[in-house]
């Protein structure tokens, strides 16, 4: 295998870099192997109801839309639960920076699958935030008034006792959570396909759960640098 050689690099550097490249290629193969296993999953459970969401319609007024209508021309639907409930003064900075990156990708994803962002705040509040952030391609929906978040773990209300303990959710309290869920239309029914359950798996020491890293450009860029991620975490605003 031929390798690149940058100006004035040392033999020690090239030896170490070539060894790292071998590991990067192995990681690439592992990522694809996991993706193939994900694609081969059997369909999950049927969605218990045709949830009603709220969105901003073509007339710039709120309108109701059923889950079955969110697929558009596709058979696959991706919903991302955005941590911006009415009790929050500002949305989650982790969710917000992720959506900053996904806004550009949304125009392309929409050619192959339906993608929508759901949160508990009223739709007018979500639309105002999208305008402030400059999001032009993301479709935001309000889950206010339906049980989607509870059923698909966009909040903690249906966590088991063990999960509540693991995630330090006090008795009598609940909050919204971040998770991707993918749904599939098959034989006239909507079935769950996959969820980013690693959001709720025990993280490695001194690491974020990293459940959405494969679609998050920020962390990928920082992982290329000598400093890495360090203890950096994005903010909603930088003064």
PDB file of C-alpha atoms in Angstrom:
ATOM      1  CA  UNK A   1       0.000   0.000   0.000  1.00  0.00           C
ATOM      2  CA  UNK A   2       1.348   3.416  -0.952  1.00  0.00           C
ATOM      3  CA  UNK A   3       1.207   6.147   1.682  1.00  0.00           C
ATOM      4  CA  UNK A   4       1.217   9.930   1.621  1.00  0.00           C
ATOM      5  CA  UNK A   5       4.324  11.801   2.738  1.00  0.00           C
ATOM      6  CA  UNK A   6       3.980  15.374   3.984  1.00  0.00           C
ATOM      7  CA  UNK A   7       6.827  17.919   3.827  1.00  0.00           C
ATOM      8  CA  UNK A   8       9.618  17.343   6.382  1.00  0.00           C
ATOM      9  CA  UNK A   9       7.864  14.532   8.250  1.00  0.00           C
ATOM     10  CA  UNK A  10      10.094  12.145  10.171  1.00  0.00           C
ATOM     11  CA  UNK A  11      10.316   8.389   9.785  1.00  0.00           C
ATOM     12  CA  UNK A  12       8.910   8.022  13.311  1.00  0.00           C
ATOM     13  CA  UNK A  13       5.915  10.135  12.382  1.00  0.00           C
ATOM     14  CA  UNK A  14       5.227   8.115   9.210  1.00  0.00           C
ATOM     15  CA  UNK A  15       5.532   4.790  11.053  1.00  0.00           C
ATOM     16  CA  UNK A  16       3.082   5.925  13.740  1.00  0.00           C
ATOM     17  CA  UNK A  17       0.715   7.470  11.196  1.00  0.00           C
ATOM     18  CA  UNK A  18       0.666   4.322   9.056  1.00  0.00           C
ATOM     19  CA  UNK A  19      -0.154   2.227  12.116  1.00  0.00           C
ATOM     20  CA  UNK A  20      -2.955   4.617  13.014  1.00  0.00           C
ATOM     21  CA  UNK A  21      -4.266   4.446   9.448  1.00  0.00           C
ATOM     22  CA  UNK A  22      -4.543   0.679   9.784  1.00  0.00           C
ATOM     23  CA  UNK A  23      -6.721   1.215  12.868  1.00  0.00           C
ATOM     24  CA  UNK A  24      -8.801   3.872  11.092  1.00  0.00           C
ATOM     25  CA  UNK A  25      -9.489   1.440   8.252  1.00  0.00           C
ATOM     26  CA  UNK A  26     -10.436  -1.257  10.752  1.00  0.00           C
ATOM     27  CA  UNK A  27     -12.808   1.221  12.432  1.00  0.00           C
ATOM     28  CA  UNK A  28     -14.323   2.044   9.033  1.00  0.00           C
ATOM     29  CA  UNK A  29     -14.974  -1.662   8.449  1.00  0.00           C
ATOM     30  CA  UNK A  30     -16.482  -2.009  11.918  1.00  0.00           C
ATOM     31  CA  UNK A  31     -18.794   0.982  11.385  1.00  0.00           C
ATOM     32  CA  UNK A  32     -20.040  -0.528   8.131  1.00  0.00           C
ATOM     33  CA  UNK A  33     -20.474  -3.959   9.703  1.00  0.00           C
ATOM     34  CA  UNK A  34     -22.601  -2.452  12.485  1.00  0.00           C
ATOM     35  CA  UNK A  35     -24.612  -0.445   9.938  1.00  0.00           C
ATOM     36  CA  UNK A  36     -25.276  -3.643   7.961  1.00  0.00           C
ATOM     37  CA  UNK A  37     -26.517  -5.370  11.119  1.00  0.00           C
ATOM     38  CA  UNK A  38     -28.732  -2.356  11.833  1.00  0.00           C
ATOM     39  CA  UNK A  39     -30.243  -2.534   8.350  1.00  0.00           C
ATOM     40  CA  UNK A  40     -30.900  -6.246   8.861  1.00  0.00           C
ATOM     41  CA  UNK A  41     -32.914  -5.759  12.049  1.00  0.00           C
ATOM     42  CA  UNK A  42     -36.402  -7.245  11.965  1.00  0.00           C
ATOM     43  CA  UNK A  43     -39.141  -4.650  12.227  1.00  0.00           C
ATOM     44  CA  UNK A  44     -40.021  -3.630  15.748  1.00  0.00           C
ATOM     45  CA  UNK A  45     -43.410  -3.148  17.341  1.00  0.00           C
ATOM     46  CA  UNK A  46     -46.366  -1.503  15.644  1.00  0.00           C
ATOM     47  CA  UNK A  47     -46.871   2.109  16.652  1.00  0.00           C
ATOM     48  CA  UNK A  48     -49.739   2.135  19.178  1.00  0.00           C
ATOM     49  CA  UNK A  49     -51.533   5.135  17.668  1.00  0.00           C
ATOM     50  CA  UNK A  50     -51.400   7.578  14.790  1.00  0.00           C
ATOM     51  CA  UNK A  51     -49.967  10.407  16.890  1.00  0.00           C
ATOM     52  CA  UNK A  52     -51.151  13.942  16.172  1.00  0.00           C
ATOM     53  CA  UNK A  53     -48.421  16.591  16.079  1.00  0.00           C
ATOM     54  CA  UNK A  54     -48.598  20.311  15.448  1.00  0.00           C
ATOM     55  CA  UNK A  55     -46.574  22.139  12.814  1.00  0.00           C
ATOM     56  CA  UNK A  56     -46.483  25.451  11.005  1.00  0.00           C
ATOM     57  CA  UNK A  57     -48.485  25.008   7.831  1.00  0.00           C
ATOM     58  CA  UNK A  58     -48.116  26.541   4.401  1.00  0.00           C
ATOM     59  CA  UNK A  59     -50.221  29.511   5.508  1.00  0.00           C
ATOM     60  CA  UNK A  60     -47.770  30.162   8.392  1.00  0.00           C
ATOM     61  CA  UNK A  61     -50.474  29.133  10.852  1.00  0.00           C
ATOM     62  CA  UNK A  62     -50.338  26.124  13.204  1.00  0.00           C
ATOM     63  CA  UNK A  63     -51.950  22.970  11.876  1.00  0.00           C
ATOM     64  CA  UNK A  64     -52.294  19.394  13.036  1.00  0.00           C
ATOM     65  CA  UNK A  65     -50.608  16.525  11.238  1.00  0.00           C
ATOM     66  CA  UNK A  66     -50.766  12.790  11.881  1.00  0.00           C
ATOM     67  CA  UNK A  67     -47.697  10.608  12.129  1.00  0.00           C
ATOM     68  CA  UNK A  68     -48.813   8.645   9.080  1.00  0.00           C
ATOM     69  CA  UNK A  69     -48.671  11.879   7.058  1.00  0.00           C
ATOM     70  CA  UNK A  70     -45.093  12.676   8.095  1.00  0.00           C
ATOM     71  CA  UNK A  71     -43.615  10.025   5.802  1.00  0.00           C
ATOM     72  CA  UNK A  72     -44.460  12.006   2.673  1.00  0.00           C
ATOM     73  CA  UNK A  73     -43.409   9.942  -0.378  1.00  0.00           C
ATOM     74  CA  UNK A  74     -41.077   7.745   1.713  1.00  0.00           C
ATOM     75  CA  UNK A  75     -41.488   4.535   3.675  1.00  0.00           C
ATOM     76  CA  UNK A  76     -38.966   5.599   6.317  1.00  0.00           C
ATOM     77  CA  UNK A  77     -39.375   8.308   8.951  1.00  0.00           C
ATOM     78  CA  UNK A  78     -36.674   9.670  11.269  1.00  0.00           C
ATOM     79  CA  UNK A  79     -37.793  11.602  14.353  1.00  0.00           C
ATOM     80  CA  UNK A  80     -35.297  13.348  16.607  1.00  0.00           C
ATOM     81  CA  UNK A  81     -36.438  14.328  20.095  1.00  0.00           C
ATOM     82  CA  UNK A  82     -35.179  17.842  20.839  1.00  0.00           C
ATOM     83  CA  UNK A  83     -34.854  18.791  24.505  1.00  0.00           C
ATOM     84  CA  UNK A  84     -36.819  22.025  24.484  1.00  0.00           C
ATOM     85  CA  UNK A  85     -39.851  21.630  26.668  1.00  0.00           C
ATOM     86  CA  UNK A  86     -41.962  24.540  27.923  1.00  0.00           C
ATOM     87  CA  UNK A  87     -40.241  24.402  31.320  1.00  0.00           C
ATOM     88  CA  UNK A  88     -36.855  25.253  29.750  1.00  0.00           C
ATOM     89  CA  UNK A  89     -35.824  28.872  29.411  1.00  0.00           C
ATOM     90  CA  UNK A  90     -33.441  27.827  26.637  1.00  0.00           C
ATOM     91  CA  UNK A  91     -33.137  24.529  24.769  1.00  0.00           C
ATOM     92  CA  UNK A  92     -30.474  21.950  25.483  1.00  0.00           C
ATOM     93  CA  UNK A  93     -27.142  23.208  24.062  1.00  0.00           C
ATOM     94  CA  UNK A  94     -26.145  19.692  23.029  1.00  0.00           C
ATOM     95  CA  UNK A  95     -29.337  19.242  21.009  1.00  0.00           C
ATOM     96  CA  UNK A  96     -29.060  22.751  19.591  1.00  0.00           C
ATOM     97  CA  UNK A  97     -25.519  22.393  18.264  1.00  0.00           C
ATOM     98  CA  UNK A  98     -26.457  19.024  16.730  1.00  0.00           C
ATOM     99  CA  UNK A  99     -29.408  20.600  14.936  1.00  0.00           C
ATOM    100  CA  UNK A 100     -27.191  23.474  13.759  1.00  0.00           C
ATOM    101  CA  UNK A 101     -25.228  20.821  11.852  1.00  0.00           C
ATOM    102  CA  UNK A 102     -28.232  18.780  10.721  1.00  0.00           C
ATOM    103  CA  UNK A 103     -30.005  21.772   9.196  1.00  0.00           C
ATOM    104  CA  UNK A 104     -27.728  21.662   6.174  1.00  0.00           C
ATOM    105  CA  UNK A 105     -27.991  17.884   5.882  1.00  0.00           C
ATOM    106  CA  UNK A 106     -31.787  17.935   6.050  1.00  0.00           C
ATOM    107  CA  UNK A 107     -32.166  19.083   2.435  1.00  0.00           C
ATOM    108  CA  UNK A 108     -30.299  15.950   1.335  1.00  0.00           C
ATOM    109  CA  UNK A 109     -31.808  13.441   3.797  1.00  0.00           C
ATOM    110  CA  UNK A 110     -35.246  14.435   2.562  1.00  0.00           C
ATOM    111  CA  UNK A 111     -34.491  12.874  -0.817  1.00  0.00           C
ATOM    112  CA  UNK A 112     -34.257   9.441   0.776  1.00  0.00           C
ATOM    113  CA  UNK A 113     -36.198   9.513   4.069  1.00  0.00           C
ATOM    114  CA  UNK A 114     -38.482  11.838   6.000  1.00  0.00           C
ATOM    115  CA  UNK A 115     -36.824  13.739   8.855  1.00  0.00           C
ATOM    116  CA  UNK A 116     -38.602  15.778  11.511  1.00  0.00           C
ATOM    117  CA  UNK A 117     -37.543  17.315  14.819  1.00  0.00           C
ATOM    118  CA  UNK A 118     -40.001  16.982  17.711  1.00  0.00           C
ATOM    119  CA  UNK A 119     -40.143  18.835  21.021  1.00  0.00           C
ATOM    120  CA  UNK A 120     -42.679  19.531  23.765  1.00  0.00           C
ATOM    121  CA  UNK A 121     -42.851  23.320  23.488  1.00  0.00           C
ATOM    122  CA  UNK A 122     -45.749  24.908  21.587  1.00  0.00           C
ATOM    123  CA  UNK A 123     -45.084  25.068  17.865  1.00  0.00           C
ATOM    124  CA  UNK A 124     -44.918  28.898  17.820  1.00  0.00           C
ATOM    125  CA  UNK A 125     -42.054  28.763  20.322  1.00  0.00           C
ATOM    126  CA  UNK A 126     -40.217  26.127  18.279  1.00  0.00           C
ATOM    127  CA  UNK A 127     -40.677  28.126  15.091  1.00  0.00           C
ATOM    128  CA  UNK A 128     -39.349  31.265  16.782  1.00  0.00           C
ATOM    129  CA  UNK A 129     -36.260  29.406  17.955  1.00  0.00           C
ATOM    130  CA  UNK A 130     -35.648  27.942  14.492  1.00  0.00           C
ATOM    131  CA  UNK A 131     -35.839  31.461  13.058  1.00  0.00           C
ATOM    132  CA  UNK A 132     -33.372  32.773  15.648  1.00  0.00           C
ATOM    133  CA  UNK A 133     -30.909  29.966  14.850  1.00  0.00           C
ATOM    134  CA  UNK A 134     -31.273  30.438  11.110  1.00  0.00           C
ATOM    135  CA  UNK A 135     -32.504  26.888  10.498  1.00  0.00           C
ATOM    136  CA  UNK A 136     -33.897  26.811   6.998  1.00  0.00           C
ATOM    137  CA  UNK A 137     -34.350  23.118   6.212  1.00  0.00           C
ATOM    138  CA  UNK A 138     -35.377  21.409   9.451  1.00  0.00           C
ATOM    139  CA  UNK A 139     -39.040  20.513   9.961  1.00  0.00           C
ATOM    140  CA  UNK A 140     -40.056  21.104  13.589  1.00  0.00           C
ATOM    141  CA  UNK A 141     -43.114  19.551  15.203  1.00  0.00           C
ATOM    142  CA  UNK A 142     -44.685  20.031  18.612  1.00  0.00           C
ATOM    143  CA  UNK A 143     -45.545  16.957  20.673  1.00  0.00           C
ATOM    144  CA  UNK A 144     -47.572  19.044  23.111  1.00  0.00           C
ATOM    145  CA  UNK A 145     -50.740  17.117  23.840  1.00  0.00           C
ATOM    146  CA  UNK A 146     -49.671  13.684  22.566  1.00  0.00           C
ATOM    147  CA  UNK A 147     -47.867  10.774  24.231  1.00  0.00           C
ATOM    148  CA  UNK A 148     -45.126  10.251  21.632  1.00  0.00           C
ATOM    149  CA  UNK A 149     -42.323  11.425  23.943  1.00  0.00           C
ATOM    150  CA  UNK A 150     -43.427   9.136  26.749  1.00  0.00           C
ATOM    151  CA  UNK A 151     -43.864   6.112  24.469  1.00  0.00           C
ATOM    152  CA  UNK A 152     -40.575   6.518  22.572  1.00  0.00           C
ATOM    153  CA  UNK A 153     -38.367   7.836  25.375  1.00  0.00           C
ATOM    154  CA  UNK A 154     -38.265  11.467  24.391  1.00  0.00           C
ATOM    155  CA  UNK A 155     -38.816  11.955  28.107  1.00  0.00           C
ATOM    156  CA  UNK A 156     -38.164   9.980  31.301  1.00  0.00           C
ATOM    157  CA  UNK A 157     -41.768   9.280  32.272  1.00  0.00           C
ATOM    158  CA  UNK A 158     -41.690   5.584  31.273  1.00  0.00           C
ATOM    159  CA  UNK A 159     -38.189   4.816  32.520  1.00  0.00           C
ATOM    160  CA  UNK A 160     -37.990   1.719  34.661  1.00  0.00           C
ATOM    161  CA  UNK A 161     -36.973   2.112  38.290  1.00  0.00           C
ATOM    162  CA  UNK A 162     -33.491   0.902  37.380  1.00  0.00           C
ATOM    163  CA  UNK A 163     -33.131   3.420  34.554  1.00  0.00           C
ATOM    164  CA  UNK A 164     -34.349   6.230  36.789  1.00  0.00           C
ATOM    165  CA  UNK A 165     -31.670   5.317  39.311  1.00  0.00           C
ATOM    166  CA  UNK A 166     -29.001   4.998  36.613  1.00  0.00           C
ATOM    167  CA  UNK A 167     -29.845   8.420  35.184  1.00  0.00           C
ATOM    168  CA  UNK A 168     -30.447  10.139  38.522  1.00  0.00           C
ATOM    169  CA  UNK A 169     -34.110  10.936  37.850  1.00  0.00           C
ATOM    170  CA  UNK A 170     -35.686  11.792  41.248  1.00  0.00           C
ATOM    171  CA  UNK A 171     -38.991  10.229  42.203  1.00  0.00           C
ATOM    172  CA  UNK A 172     -41.877  12.444  41.167  1.00  0.00           C
ATOM    173  CA  UNK A 173     -39.823  14.311  38.552  1.00  0.00           C
ATOM    174  CA  UNK A 174     -39.423  13.891  34.801  1.00  0.00           C
ATOM    175  CA  UNK A 175     -37.652  15.725  32.029  1.00  0.00           C
ATOM    176  CA  UNK A 176     -37.281  15.553  28.262  1.00  0.00           C
ATOM    177  CA  UNK A 177     -34.543  13.444  26.675  1.00  0.00           C
ATOM    178  CA  UNK A 178     -32.658  13.224  23.396  1.00  0.00           C
ATOM    179  CA  UNK A 179     -33.144  10.222  21.134  1.00  0.00           C
ATOM    180  CA  UNK A 180     -33.403   9.369  17.450  1.00  0.00           C
ATOM    181  CA  UNK A 181     -36.217   6.989  16.482  1.00  0.00           C
ATOM    182  CA  UNK A 182     -36.670   5.482  13.035  1.00  0.00           C
ATOM    183  CA  UNK A 183     -40.008   4.142  11.797  1.00  0.00           C
ATOM    184  CA  UNK A 184     -40.944   2.069   8.755  1.00  0.00           C
ATOM    185  CA  UNK A 185     -44.184   1.779   6.811  1.00  0.00           C
ATOM    186  CA  UNK A 186     -44.870  -1.844   5.953  1.00  0.00           C
ATOM    187  CA  UNK A 187     -48.084  -3.543   4.835  1.00  0.00           C
ATOM    188  CA  UNK A 188     -50.181  -0.516   5.738  1.00  0.00           C
ATOM    189  CA  UNK A 189     -48.805  -0.293   9.264  1.00  0.00           C
ATOM    190  CA  UNK A 190     -46.189   1.868  10.961  1.00  0.00           C
ATOM    191  CA  UNK A 191     -43.536  -0.119  12.802  1.00  0.00           C
ATOM    192  CA  UNK A 192     -40.661   1.018  14.946  1.00  0.00           C
ATOM    193  CA  UNK A 193     -37.308   0.105  13.394  1.00  0.00           C
ATOM    194  CA  UNK A 194     -34.469   1.515  15.518  1.00  0.00           C
ATOM    195  CA  UNK A 195     -33.783   3.954  18.327  1.00  0.00           C
ATOM    196  CA  UNK A 196     -30.514   5.463  19.537  1.00  0.00           C
ATOM    197  CA  UNK A 197     -30.658   3.509  22.795  1.00  0.00           C
ATOM    198  CA  UNK A 198     -26.999   4.169  23.476  1.00  0.00           C
ATOM    199  CA  UNK A 199     -28.234   7.511  24.815  1.00  0.00           C
ATOM    200  CA  UNK A 200     -29.300   5.554  27.881  1.00  0.00           C
ATOM    201  CA  UNK A 201     -26.500   2.995  28.075  1.00  0.00           C
ATOM    202  CA  UNK A 202     -23.860   3.538  30.759  1.00  0.00           C
ATOM    203  CA  UNK A 203     -21.188   5.844  29.260  1.00  0.00           C
ATOM    204  CA  UNK A 204     -17.494   5.098  29.398  1.00  0.00           C
ATOM    205  CA  UNK A 205     -15.643   7.019  32.146  1.00  0.00           C
ATOM    206  CA  UNK A 206     -15.215  10.712  31.342  1.00  0.00           C
ATOM    207  CA  UNK A 207     -17.186  10.357  28.106  1.00  0.00           C
ATOM    208  CA  UNK A 208     -20.503  11.634  26.878  1.00  0.00           C
ATOM    209  CA  UNK A 209     -22.838   8.826  25.757  1.00  0.00           C
ATOM    210  CA  UNK A 210     -21.925   9.653  22.104  1.00  0.00           C
ATOM    211  CA  UNK A 211     -25.157   8.157  20.775  1.00  0.00           C
ATOM    212  CA  UNK A 212     -25.446  10.713  17.975  1.00  0.00           C
ATOM    213  CA  UNK A 213     -21.774  11.125  17.123  1.00  0.00           C
ATOM    214  CA  UNK A 214     -22.001   9.633  13.644  1.00  0.00           C
ATOM    215  CA  UNK A 215     -24.254  12.509  12.547  1.00  0.00           C
ATOM    216  CA  UNK A 216     -22.534  15.221  14.605  1.00  0.00           C
ATOM    217  CA  UNK A 217     -19.908  17.242  12.690  1.00  0.00           C
ATOM    218  CA  UNK A 218     -18.649  19.127  15.754  1.00  0.00           C
ATOM    219  CA  UNK A 219     -17.295  16.110  17.585  1.00  0.00           C
ATOM    220  CA  UNK A 220     -15.893  14.597  14.398  1.00  0.00           C
ATOM    221  CA  UNK A 221     -13.918  17.752  13.698  1.00  0.00           C
ATOM    222  CA  UNK A 222     -12.582  18.029  17.253  1.00  0.00           C
ATOM    223  CA  UNK A 223     -11.539  14.366  17.198  1.00  0.00           C
ATOM    224  CA  UNK A 224      -9.173  15.254  14.327  1.00  0.00           C
ATOM    225  CA  UNK A 225      -7.256  17.762  16.450  1.00  0.00           C
ATOM    226  CA  UNK A 226      -4.313  17.309  18.853  1.00  0.00           C
ATOM    227  CA  UNK A 227      -6.397  18.739  21.701  1.00  0.00           C
ATOM    228  CA  UNK A 228      -9.423  16.519  20.997  1.00  0.00           C
ATOM    229  CA  UNK A 229     -12.710  17.267  22.733  1.00  0.00           C
ATOM    230  CA  UNK A 230     -11.209  17.930  26.134  1.00  0.00           C
ATOM    231  CA  UNK A 231     -13.867  19.179  28.539  1.00  0.00           C
ATOM    232  CA  UNK A 232     -15.489  21.395  25.887  1.00  0.00           C
ATOM    233  CA  UNK A 233     -19.261  21.374  25.577  1.00  0.00           C
ATOM    234  CA  UNK A 234     -21.131  23.727  23.257  1.00  0.00           C
ATOM    235  CA  UNK A 235     -23.264  26.605  24.480  1.00  0.00           C
ATOM    236  CA  UNK A 236     -26.502  27.935  23.050  1.00  0.00           C
ATOM    237  CA  UNK A 237     -24.917  31.380  22.828  1.00  0.00           C
ATOM    238  CA  UNK A 238     -21.335  32.635  23.011  1.00  0.00           C
ATOM    239  CA  UNK A 239     -21.082  36.163  24.431  1.00  0.00           C
TER     240      UNK A 239
END
